[in-house]
Amino acid sequence: MPDEQKADSFLRLLDPNHLPVERESLARAAIRLVGDHRDDQVLRVTEPERHRARRVLTDELLGHEPIPPARSGRRALDQDEHDRHFGVVRVHGDSGAIFLTSLLVSYLDMLDDVERGGTTLGQAQWTDLLRVPTLVFDFALRRQASAFPGSDFRAPPLLHADPDHDAGGDQFVPGRPSGR
């Protein structure tokens, strides 16, 4: 691990061969996370609360033992190289808890990235993307699909691929005032 990179800046993920295969492993973890108020609702809180939630979730992931990188085979070496490039540390433990917690941490990071840099996604695509954690919790808990009005999330700052594109002042380009 590079000295300049903090341990909590790495995303902890399960080895792909150890993803949860039964709904029950997700359900046990989801019940615990809901009870501790560390579920899909953390995506709807204010930015300071979101940062606190990320720290709590990351601390939980830090408690899982890292899996040493694979030492042989081209495929294993490629996977290790991709993990290093993307800042992923593979861990083992309760597969349901790690899966759900990693999902939430990655979404919290994504929300921060979009707030800083914008996105090219429109409101409908943004809402669909943000529904995924709720759909996973709905599946795990066997609950009726949650009502998810698009207004639950503030529209993302738009970043258009063509910086000269003017969408009536609704675009966001970092470093440039909105609407030109």
mmCIF file of C-alpha atoms in Angstrom:
data_model
loop_
_atom_site.group_PDB
_atom_site.id
_atom_site.type_symbol
_atom_site.label_atom_id
_atom_site.label_comp_id
_atom_site.label_asym_id
_atom_site.label_seq_id
_atom_site.Cartn_x
_atom_site.Cartn_y
_atom_site.Cartn_z
ATOM 1 C CA MET A 1 0.000 0.000 0.000
ATOM 2 C CA PRO A 2 1.482 3.389 -0.948
ATOM 3 C CA ASP A 3 2.381 5.476 2.110
ATOM 4 C CA GLU A 4 0.456 8.494 0.894
ATOM 5 C CA GLN A 5 -2.799 6.565 0.548
ATOM 6 C CA LYS A 6 -4.799 6.099 3.748
ATOM 7 C CA ALA A 7 -6.040 2.616 4.587
ATOM 8 C CA ASP A 8 -9.671 3.766 4.547
ATOM 9 C CA SER A 9 -9.354 5.160 1.015
ATOM 10 C CA PHE A 10 -9.292 1.635 -0.409
ATOM 11 C CA LEU A 11 -12.602 0.026 -1.264
ATOM 12 C CA ARG A 12 -12.973 -3.312 0.467
ATOM 13 C CA LEU A 13 -14.668 -5.916 -1.719
ATOM 14 C CA LEU A 14 -15.249 -9.626 -1.564
ATOM 15 C CA ASP A 15 -13.304 -11.929 -3.804
ATOM 16 C CA PRO A 16 -15.650 -12.541 -6.781
ATOM 17 C CA ASN A 17 -15.642 -16.253 -5.913
ATOM 18 C CA HIS A 18 -17.108 -15.484 -2.479
ATOM 19 C CA LEU A 19 -20.078 -13.286 -3.337
ATOM 20 C CA PRO A 20 -23.269 -14.128 -1.427
ATOM 21 C CA VAL A 21 -25.137 -16.937 -3.147
ATOM 22 C CA GLU A 22 -28.171 -17.125 -0.873
ATOM 23 C CA ARG A 23 -30.678 -14.428 -0.085
ATOM 24 C CA GLU A 24 -30.477 -15.387 3.593
ATOM 25 C CA SER A 25 -26.860 -14.201 3.926
ATOM 26 C CA LEU A 26 -27.923 -10.833 2.521
ATOM 27 C CA ALA A 27 -31.056 -10.797 4.687
ATOM 28 C CA ARG A 28 -29.138 -11.340 7.951
ATOM 29 C CA ALA A 29 -26.779 -8.498 7.090
ATOM 30 C CA ALA A 30 -29.577 -6.230 5.825
ATOM 31 C CA ILE A 31 -31.601 -6.720 9.031
ATOM 32 C CA ARG A 32 -28.569 -5.749 11.111
ATOM 33 C CA LEU A 33 -27.729 -2.740 8.927
ATOM 34 C CA VAL A 34 -31.343 -1.503 8.980
ATOM 35 C CA GLY A 35 -31.425 -1.910 12.769
ATOM 36 C CA ASP A 36 -28.215 0.118 13.077
ATOM 37 C CA HIS A 37 -29.501 2.800 10.641
ATOM 38 C CA ARG A 38 -26.730 1.935 8.186
ATOM 39 C CA ASP A 39 -28.829 0.908 5.221
ATOM 40 C CA ASP A 40 -29.811 2.398 1.868
ATOM 41 C CA GLN A 41 -31.277 5.433 3.679
ATOM 42 C CA VAL A 42 -27.731 6.794 4.228
ATOM 43 C CA LEU A 43 -27.801 7.848 0.576
ATOM 44 C CA ARG A 44 -30.574 10.348 1.331
ATOM 45 C CA VAL A 45 -28.971 12.196 4.250
ATOM 46 C CA THR A 46 -27.175 15.537 4.200
ATOM 47 C CA GLU A 47 -23.537 15.688 3.171
ATOM 48 C CA PRO A 48 -22.076 15.862 6.721
ATOM 49 C CA GLU A 49 -24.254 12.929 7.819
ATOM 50 C CA ARG A 50 -23.226 11.051 4.674
ATOM 51 C CA HIS A 51 -19.551 11.528 5.553
ATOM 52 C CA ARG A 52 -20.152 10.231 9.089
ATOM 53 C CA ALA A 53 -22.039 7.231 7.674
ATOM 54 C CA ARG A 54 -19.153 6.509 5.299
ATOM 55 C CA ARG A 55 -16.667 6.561 8.193
ATOM 56 C CA VAL A 56 -18.816 4.151 10.225
ATOM 57 C CA LEU A 57 -19.312 1.795 7.274
ATOM 58 C CA THR A 58 -15.624 1.965 6.334
ATOM 59 C CA ASP A 59 -14.604 1.205 9.928
ATOM 60 C CA GLU A 60 -16.773 -1.900 9.760
ATOM 61 C CA LEU A 61 -15.075 -2.973 6.530
ATOM 62 C CA LEU A 62 -11.629 -2.286 7.990
ATOM 63 C CA GLY A 63 -12.417 -4.967 10.561
ATOM 64 C CA HIS A 64 -12.372 -7.667 7.857
ATOM 65 C CA GLU A 65 -9.136 -9.447 7.149
ATOM 66 C CA PRO A 66 -7.557 -8.666 3.751
ATOM 67 C CA ILE A 67 -6.982 -11.587 1.413
ATOM 68 C CA PRO A 68 -3.354 -11.740 0.275
ATOM 69 C CA PRO A 69 -2.954 -11.116 -3.463
ATOM 70 C CA ALA A 70 -2.894 -14.195 -5.679
ATOM 71 C CA ARG A 71 0.607 -15.344 -6.465
ATOM 72 C CA SER A 72 0.187 -17.489 -9.562
ATOM 73 C CA GLY A 73 -1.710 -17.672 -12.791
ATOM 74 C CA ARG A 74 -2.167 -14.957 -15.389
ATOM 75 C CA ARG A 75 -5.836 -14.372 -14.520
ATOM 76 C CA ALA A 76 -5.057 -13.965 -10.802
ATOM 77 C CA LEU A 77 -2.191 -11.579 -11.544
ATOM 78 C CA ASP A 78 -4.432 -9.517 -13.844
ATOM 79 C CA GLN A 79 -7.092 -9.329 -11.133
ATOM 80 C CA ASP A 80 -4.505 -8.208 -8.579
ATOM 81 C CA GLU A 81 -3.245 -5.532 -10.971
ATOM 82 C CA HIS A 82 -6.783 -4.243 -11.609
ATOM 83 C CA ASP A 83 -7.467 -4.172 -7.873
ATOM 84 C CA ARG A 84 -4.310 -2.116 -7.222
ATOM 85 C CA HIS A 85 -5.170 0.271 -10.048
ATOM 86 C CA PHE A 86 -8.713 0.883 -8.743
ATOM 87 C CA GLY A 87 -7.795 0.934 -5.043
ATOM 88 C CA VAL A 88 -9.560 -2.317 -4.150
ATOM 89 C CA VAL A 89 -8.560 -4.519 -1.240
ATOM 90 C CA ARG A 90 -10.164 -7.968 -1.236
ATOM 91 C CA VAL A 91 -11.429 -9.129 2.153
ATOM 92 C CA HIS A 92 -13.173 -12.163 3.564
ATOM 93 C CA GLY A 93 -15.733 -12.641 6.285
ATOM 94 C CA ASP A 94 -19.527 -12.338 6.398
ATOM 95 C CA SER A 95 -20.244 -12.177 2.661
ATOM 96 C CA GLY A 96 -23.675 -10.560 3.057
ATOM 97 C CA ALA A 97 -22.399 -7.808 5.356
ATOM 98 C CA ILE A 98 -19.323 -7.099 3.254
ATOM 99 C CA PHE A 99 -21.347 -7.020 0.041
ATOM 100 C CA LEU A 100 -23.996 -4.619 1.370
ATOM 101 C CA THR A 101 -21.539 -2.408 3.245
ATOM 102 C CA SER A 102 -19.209 -2.169 0.234
ATOM 103 C CA LEU A 103 -22.179 -1.310 -1.967
ATOM 104 C CA LEU A 104 -23.157 1.568 0.323
ATOM 105 C CA VAL A 105 -19.577 2.869 0.667
ATOM 106 C CA SER A 106 -19.120 2.857 -3.113
ATOM 107 C CA TYR A 107 -22.384 4.761 -3.583
ATOM 108 C CA LEU A 108 -21.431 7.323 -0.934
ATOM 109 C CA ASP A 109 -18.111 7.821 -2.733
ATOM 110 C CA MET A 110 -19.947 8.167 -6.048
ATOM 111 C CA LEU A 111 -22.227 10.865 -4.600
ATOM 112 C CA ASP A 112 -19.164 12.822 -3.470
ATOM 113 C CA ASP A 113 -17.490 12.399 -6.869
ATOM 114 C CA VAL A 114 -20.583 13.639 -8.714
ATOM 115 C CA GLU A 115 -20.960 16.635 -6.413
ATOM 116 C CA ARG A 116 -17.328 17.581 -7.108
ATOM 117 C CA GLY A 117 -17.177 16.784 -10.817
ATOM 118 C CA GLY A 118 -20.676 16.516 -12.234
ATOM 119 C CA THR A 119 -22.123 13.825 -14.465
ATOM 120 C CA THR A 120 -23.489 13.371 -17.954
ATOM 121 C CA LEU A 121 -26.435 11.350 -16.632
ATOM 122 C CA GLY A 122 -29.867 12.872 -16.928
ATOM 123 C CA GLN A 123 -32.350 12.872 -14.030
ATOM 124 C CA ALA A 124 -34.027 9.586 -15.066
ATOM 125 C CA GLN A 125 -30.705 7.743 -15.418
ATOM 126 C CA TRP A 126 -29.454 9.255 -12.151
ATOM 127 C CA THR A 127 -32.586 8.111 -10.309
ATOM 128 C CA ASP A 128 -32.304 4.604 -11.798
ATOM 129 C CA LEU A 129 -28.673 4.379 -10.713
ATOM 130 C CA LEU A 130 -29.470 5.509 -7.182
ATOM 131 C CA ARG A 131 -32.301 2.982 -6.866
ATOM 132 C CA VAL A 132 -29.922 0.014 -6.999
ATOM 133 C CA PRO A 133 -29.017 -0.119 -3.272
ATOM 134 C CA THR A 134 -32.687 0.184 -2.307
ATOM 135 C CA LEU A 135 -33.615 -2.598 -4.730
ATOM 136 C CA VAL A 136 -30.883 -4.806 -3.246
ATOM 137 C CA PHE A 137 -32.182 -4.166 0.288
ATOM 138 C CA ASP A 138 -35.762 -4.777 -0.918
ATOM 139 C CA PHE A 139 -34.659 -8.108 -2.398
ATOM 140 C CA ALA A 140 -32.684 -9.142 0.691
ATOM 141 C CA LEU A 141 -35.493 -8.280 3.087
ATOM 142 C CA ARG A 142 -38.262 -9.643 0.861
ATOM 143 C CA ARG A 143 -40.045 -6.343 1.199
ATOM 144 C CA GLN A 144 -42.382 -4.769 -1.295
ATOM 145 C CA ALA A 145 -40.405 -2.657 -3.737
ATOM 146 C CA SER A 146 -39.910 0.623 -1.958
ATOM 147 C CA ALA A 147 -41.655 3.671 -3.262
ATOM 148 C CA PHE A 148 -38.895 5.664 -4.822
ATOM 149 C CA PRO A 149 -40.037 8.977 -6.244
ATOM 150 C CA GLY A 150 -37.406 10.709 -8.301
ATOM 151 C CA SER A 151 -37.617 13.700 -5.992
ATOM 152 C CA ASP A 152 -35.861 11.717 -3.225
ATOM 153 C CA PHE A 153 -32.567 12.787 -4.747
ATOM 154 C CA ARG A 154 -31.473 16.188 -5.861
ATOM 155 C CA ALA A 155 -30.719 16.287 -9.567
ATOM 156 C CA PRO A 156 -27.001 15.756 -10.181
ATOM 157 C CA PRO A 157 -24.875 18.565 -11.511
ATOM 158 C CA LEU A 158 -24.734 17.998 -15.242
ATOM 159 C CA LEU A 159 -21.442 17.725 -17.050
ATOM 160 C CA HIS A 160 -21.813 17.631 -20.804
ATOM 161 C CA ALA A 161 -19.203 15.944 -22.969
ATOM 162 C CA ASP A 162 -19.120 19.008 -25.226
ATOM 163 C CA PRO A 163 -18.067 21.997 -23.082
ATOM 164 C CA ASP A 164 -19.514 24.361 -25.718
ATOM 165 C CA HIS A 165 -22.930 22.685 -25.384
ATOM 166 C CA ASP A 166 -25.406 25.018 -23.754
ATOM 167 C CA ALA A 167 -28.422 23.269 -22.282
ATOM 168 C CA GLY A 168 -30.190 26.436 -21.280
ATOM 169 C CA GLY A 169 -27.952 27.100 -18.294
ATOM 170 C CA ASP A 170 -28.536 23.737 -16.602
ATOM 171 C CA GLN A 171 -25.042 22.425 -17.136
ATOM 172 C CA PHE A 172 -22.287 22.188 -14.581
ATOM 173 C CA VAL A 173 -18.662 22.222 -15.596
ATOM 174 C CA PRO A 174 -16.132 22.337 -12.755
ATOM 175 C CA GLY A 175 -14.110 25.542 -12.847
ATOM 176 C CA ARG A 176 -16.615 27.394 -15.016
ATOM 177 C CA PRO A 177 -19.633 29.363 -13.830
ATOM 178 C CA SER A 178 -22.943 27.612 -14.445
ATOM 179 C CA GLY A 179 -24.727 28.749 -17.587
ATOM 180 C CA ARG A 180 -21.457 30.070 -19.096
#
